[in-house]
PDB file of C-alpha atoms in Angstrom:
ATOM      1  CA  UNK A   1      14.589 -21.495 -12.802  1.00  0.00           C
ATOM      2  CA  UNK A   2      16.977 -21.513  -9.860  1.00  0.00           C
ATOM      3  CA  UNK A   3      19.976 -19.298  -9.191  1.00  0.00           C
ATOM      4  CA  UNK A   4      22.993 -21.326  -8.081  1.00  0.00           C
ATOM      5  CA  UNK A   5      24.848 -18.766  -5.986  1.00  0.00           C
ATOM      6  CA  UNK A   6      23.882 -16.834  -2.873  1.00  0.00           C
ATOM      7  CA  UNK A   7      21.456 -15.315  -2.364  1.00  0.00           C
ATOM      8  CA  UNK A   8      19.482 -18.232  -3.781  1.00  0.00           C
ATOM      9  CA  UNK A   9      16.225 -17.512  -5.621  1.00  0.00           C
ATOM     10  CA  UNK A  10      13.612 -19.542  -7.413  1.00  0.00           C
ATOM     11  CA  UNK A  11      10.857 -18.426  -9.766  1.00  0.00           C
ATOM     12  CA  UNK A  12       7.580 -20.260  -9.320  1.00  0.00           C
ATOM     13  CA  UNK A  13       4.586 -19.863 -11.676  1.00  0.00           C
ATOM     14  CA  UNK A  14       1.474 -19.984  -9.489  1.00  0.00           C
ATOM     15  CA  UNK A  15      -0.986 -19.076 -12.247  1.00  0.00           C
ATOM     16  CA  UNK A  16      -2.339 -22.631 -12.390  1.00  0.00           C
ATOM     17  CA  UNK A  17      -3.231 -22.731  -8.684  1.00  0.00           C
ATOM     18  CA  UNK A  18      -6.670 -22.032  -7.322  1.00  0.00           C
ATOM     19  CA  UNK A  19      -7.190 -18.713  -5.557  1.00  0.00           C
ATOM     20  CA  UNK A  20      -6.452 -19.199  -1.855  1.00  0.00           C
ATOM     21  CA  UNK A  21      -4.739 -22.579  -2.257  1.00  0.00           C
ATOM     22  CA  UNK A  22      -2.352 -23.260   0.640  1.00  0.00           C
ATOM     23  CA  UNK A  23       1.095 -24.498  -0.473  1.00  0.00           C
ATOM     24  CA  UNK A  24       3.940 -25.660   1.732  1.00  0.00           C
ATOM     25  CA  UNK A  25       7.419 -24.908   0.401  1.00  0.00           C
ATOM     26  CA  UNK A  26      10.793 -26.284   1.488  1.00  0.00           C
ATOM     27  CA  UNK A  27      14.271 -25.874   0.061  1.00  0.00           C
ATOM     28  CA  UNK A  28      16.460 -28.927  -0.476  1.00  0.00           C
ATOM     29  CA  UNK A  29      20.233 -28.443  -0.381  1.00  0.00           C
ATOM     30  CA  UNK A  30      22.510 -30.921  -2.193  1.00  0.00           C
ATOM     31  CA  UNK A  31      26.271 -31.116  -2.496  1.00  0.00           C
ATOM     32  CA  UNK A  32      28.226 -31.242  -5.784  1.00  0.00           C
ATOM     33  CA  UNK A  33      27.671 -35.030  -6.031  1.00  0.00           C
ATOM     34  CA  UNK A  34      23.892 -34.679  -5.622  1.00  0.00           C
ATOM     35  CA  UNK A  35      23.767 -35.933  -2.048  1.00  0.00           C
ATOM     36  CA  UNK A  36      21.048 -34.445   0.152  1.00  0.00           C
ATOM     37  CA  UNK A  37      22.684 -32.180   2.729  1.00  0.00           C
ATOM     38  CA  UNK A  38      19.814 -30.325   4.348  1.00  0.00           C
ATOM     39  CA  UNK A  39      16.133 -29.382   4.062  1.00  0.00           C
ATOM     40  CA  UNK A  40      14.788 -26.030   5.192  1.00  0.00           C
ATOM     41  CA  UNK A  41      11.925 -25.554   7.582  1.00  0.00           C
ATOM     42  CA  UNK A  42       8.579 -25.543   5.760  1.00  0.00           C
ATOM     43  CA  UNK A  43       6.933 -22.255   4.832  1.00  0.00           C
ATOM     44  CA  UNK A  44       3.217 -22.120   4.002  1.00  0.00           C
ATOM     45  CA  UNK A  45       2.059 -19.574   1.426  1.00  0.00           C
ATOM     46  CA  UNK A  46      -1.344 -18.803  -0.045  1.00  0.00           C
ATOM     47  CA  UNK A  47      -1.554 -18.816  -3.820  1.00  0.00           C
ATOM     48  CA  UNK A  48      -3.588 -16.488  -5.912  1.00  0.00           C
ATOM     49  CA  UNK A  49      -3.839 -12.954  -7.119  1.00  0.00           C
ATOM     50  CA  UNK A  50      -4.609 -10.120  -4.724  1.00  0.00           C
ATOM     51  CA  UNK A  51      -7.611  -8.249  -6.078  1.00  0.00           C
ATOM     52  CA  UNK A  52      -8.696  -6.583  -2.837  1.00  0.00           C
ATOM     53  CA  UNK A  53      -8.031  -2.833  -2.674  1.00  0.00           C
ATOM     54  CA  UNK A  54      -6.730  -1.175   0.482  1.00  0.00           C
ATOM     55  CA  UNK A  55      -9.192   0.383   2.903  1.00  0.00           C
ATOM     56  CA  UNK A  56      -8.458   4.092   3.360  1.00  0.00           C
ATOM     57  CA  UNK A  57     -10.147   6.912   5.253  1.00  0.00           C
ATOM     58  CA  UNK A  58      -9.362  10.496   6.151  1.00  0.00           C
ATOM     59  CA  UNK A  59      -9.213  10.935   9.913  1.00  0.00           C
ATOM     60  CA  UNK A  60      -8.527  14.670   9.978  1.00  0.00           C
ATOM     61  CA  UNK A  61      -9.539  17.296   9.055  1.00  0.00           C
ATOM     62  CA  UNK A  62     -13.169  16.397   9.686  1.00  0.00           C
ATOM     63  CA  UNK A  63     -16.152  17.263   7.528  1.00  0.00           C
ATOM     64  CA  UNK A  64     -16.976  21.019   7.461  1.00  0.00           C
ATOM     65  CA  UNK A  65     -13.823  21.937   9.373  1.00  0.00           C
ATOM     66  CA  UNK A  66     -12.525  25.466   8.732  1.00  0.00           C
ATOM     67  CA  UNK A  67      -8.861  25.500   7.731  1.00  0.00           C
ATOM     68  CA  UNK A  68      -6.196  27.794   6.324  1.00  0.00           C
ATOM     69  CA  UNK A  69      -2.471  27.777   5.490  1.00  0.00           C
ATOM     70  CA  UNK A  70      -0.692  24.425   5.682  1.00  0.00           C
ATOM     71  CA  UNK A  71      -3.036  21.590   6.618  1.00  0.00           C
ATOM     72  CA  UNK A  72      -2.007  18.230   8.071  1.00  0.00           C
ATOM     73  CA  UNK A  73      -4.212  15.543   6.571  1.00  0.00           C
ATOM     74  CA  UNK A  74      -4.159  12.383   8.698  1.00  0.00           C
ATOM     75  CA  UNK A  75      -5.031   9.196   6.824  1.00  0.00           C
ATOM     76  CA  UNK A  76      -5.656   5.636   7.981  1.00  0.00           C
ATOM     77  CA  UNK A  77      -4.890   2.959   5.365  1.00  0.00           C
ATOM     78  CA  UNK A  78      -4.671  -0.833   5.604  1.00  0.00           C
ATOM     79  CA  UNK A  79      -4.486  -3.710   3.135  1.00  0.00           C
ATOM     80  CA  UNK A  80      -5.466  -7.379   3.315  1.00  0.00           C
ATOM     81  CA  UNK A  81      -2.003  -8.380   2.053  1.00  0.00           C
ATOM     82  CA  UNK A  82      -0.415  -6.267   4.784  1.00  0.00           C
ATOM     83  CA  UNK A  83       1.274  -3.527   2.784  1.00  0.00           C
ATOM     84  CA  UNK A  84       0.038  -0.161   1.571  1.00  0.00           C
ATOM     85  CA  UNK A  85       2.775   1.276  -0.634  1.00  0.00           C
ATOM     86  CA  UNK A  86       1.620   4.906  -0.562  1.00  0.00           C
ATOM     87  CA  UNK A  87      -1.326   7.221  -0.109  1.00  0.00           C
ATOM     88  CA  UNK A  88      -2.254  10.181  -2.352  1.00  0.00           C
ATOM     89  CA  UNK A  89      -4.263  13.274  -1.417  1.00  0.00           C
ATOM     90  CA  UNK A  90      -6.660  14.859  -3.911  1.00  0.00           C
ATOM     91  CA  UNK A  91      -8.252  18.289  -3.558  1.00  0.00           C
ATOM     92  CA  UNK A  92     -11.333  18.827  -5.676  1.00  0.00           C
ATOM     93  CA  UNK A  93     -10.299  15.793  -7.721  1.00  0.00           C
ATOM     94  CA  UNK A  94      -6.769  17.052  -8.483  1.00  0.00           C
ATOM     95  CA  UNK A  95      -3.629  15.406  -7.088  1.00  0.00           C
ATOM     96  CA  UNK A  96      -2.127  17.535  -4.286  1.00  0.00           C
ATOM     97  CA  UNK A  97       0.456  15.447  -2.368  1.00  0.00           C
ATOM     98  CA  UNK A  98       1.388  11.944  -1.168  1.00  0.00           C
ATOM     99  CA  UNK A  99       2.888   9.973   1.690  1.00  0.00           C
ATOM    100  CA  UNK A 100       4.624   6.622   1.744  1.00  0.00           C
ATOM    101  CA  UNK A 101       5.361   6.556   5.478  1.00  0.00           C
ATOM    102  CA  UNK A 102       3.175   5.149   8.240  1.00  0.00           C
ATOM    103  CA  UNK A 103       1.424   6.881   9.946  1.00  0.00           C
ATOM    104  CA  UNK A 104       0.201   8.584   6.787  1.00  0.00           C
ATOM    105  CA  UNK A 105       0.301  12.329   7.361  1.00  0.00           C
ATOM    106  CA  UNK A 106       0.143  14.547   4.297  1.00  0.00           C
ATOM    107  CA  UNK A 107       1.043  18.204   4.557  1.00  0.00           C
ATOM    108  CA  UNK A 108      -0.944  20.297   2.072  1.00  0.00           C
ATOM    109  CA  UNK A 109      -0.344  24.030   1.629  1.00  0.00           C
ATOM    110  CA  UNK A 110      -3.775  25.522   1.013  1.00  0.00           C
ATOM    111  CA  UNK A 111      -2.377  29.060   0.649  1.00  0.00           C
ATOM    112  CA  UNK A 112      -3.646  30.470  -2.620  1.00  0.00           C
ATOM    113  CA  UNK A 113      -6.636  28.099  -2.757  1.00  0.00           C
ATOM    114  CA  UNK A 114      -9.829  30.145  -3.075  1.00  0.00           C
ATOM    115  CA  UNK A 115     -11.985  30.586   0.019  1.00  0.00           C
ATOM    116  CA  UNK A 116     -14.996  28.302   0.198  1.00  0.00           C
ATOM    117  CA  UNK A 117     -15.811  24.583   0.277  1.00  0.00           C
ATOM    118  CA  UNK A 118     -13.292  22.103  -1.129  1.00  0.00           C
ATOM    119  CA  UNK A 119     -13.401  18.307  -1.239  1.00  0.00           C
ATOM    120  CA  UNK A 120     -10.534  16.153   0.071  1.00  0.00           C
ATOM    121  CA  UNK A 121     -10.214  12.499  -0.921  1.00  0.00           C
ATOM    122  CA  UNK A 122      -7.357  10.000  -0.700  1.00  0.00           C
ATOM    123  CA  UNK A 123      -6.300   6.947  -2.657  1.00  0.00           C
ATOM    124  CA  UNK A 124      -4.238   4.095  -1.183  1.00  0.00           C
ATOM    125  CA  UNK A 125      -2.184   1.704  -3.328  1.00  0.00           C
ATOM    126  CA  UNK A 126      -0.979  -1.815  -2.510  1.00  0.00           C
ATOM    127  CA  UNK A 127       1.850  -3.933  -3.995  1.00  0.00           C
ATOM    128  CA  UNK A 128      -0.578  -5.628  -6.414  1.00  0.00           C
ATOM    129  CA  UNK A 129      -1.668  -2.321  -7.912  1.00  0.00           C
ATOM    130  CA  UNK A 130      -5.082  -2.285  -6.253  1.00  0.00           C
ATOM    131  CA  UNK A 131      -6.394   1.182  -5.414  1.00  0.00           C
ATOM    132  CA  UNK A 132      -8.652   2.026  -2.484  1.00  0.00           C
ATOM    133  CA  UNK A 133     -10.700   5.238  -2.424  1.00  0.00           C
ATOM    134  CA  UNK A 134     -11.398   7.106   0.804  1.00  0.00           C
ATOM    135  CA  UNK A 135     -14.418   8.923   2.076  1.00  0.00           C
ATOM    136  CA  UNK A 136     -14.864  12.525   0.893  1.00  0.00           C
ATOM    137  CA  UNK A 137     -14.289  15.267   3.425  1.00  0.00           C
ATOM    138  CA  UNK A 138     -15.616  18.761   2.733  1.00  0.00           C
ATOM    139  CA  UNK A 139     -13.421  21.466   4.228  1.00  0.00           C
ATOM    140  CA  UNK A 140     -13.987  25.217   4.326  1.00  0.00           C
ATOM    141  CA  UNK A 141     -11.038  27.451   3.528  1.00  0.00           C
ATOM    142  CA  UNK A 142     -11.494  30.809   5.232  1.00  0.00           C
TER     143      UNK A 142
END
């Protein structure tokens, strides 16, 4: 189903293609009489559904680090399709904050959190809806 005015788009159902199939696409331009005017440069795409979750890990704070006040949580996240849409921070399993900007730095205000050991984890999301889970980091609020 093509759109006939700029910007030009085309919907292509790839559900019948094998996972990882390489396809070369070109666009053919015709005039009002149906004469071929131009052909675009070829673009190769890989068909299939992305089912691979992003890889995510907490870089800082490190395990058993003593913290207080506002904490900067540094997170590394990458995805096989190239795009991580956002990263979420969880403290003791509860959502605390998020970041959608690389490098992923999440500011978490720990003021009011009881002293003792708490567990930080992160989740990273990609465009396909896959979710990656980070390592757990135990911090000590003093």
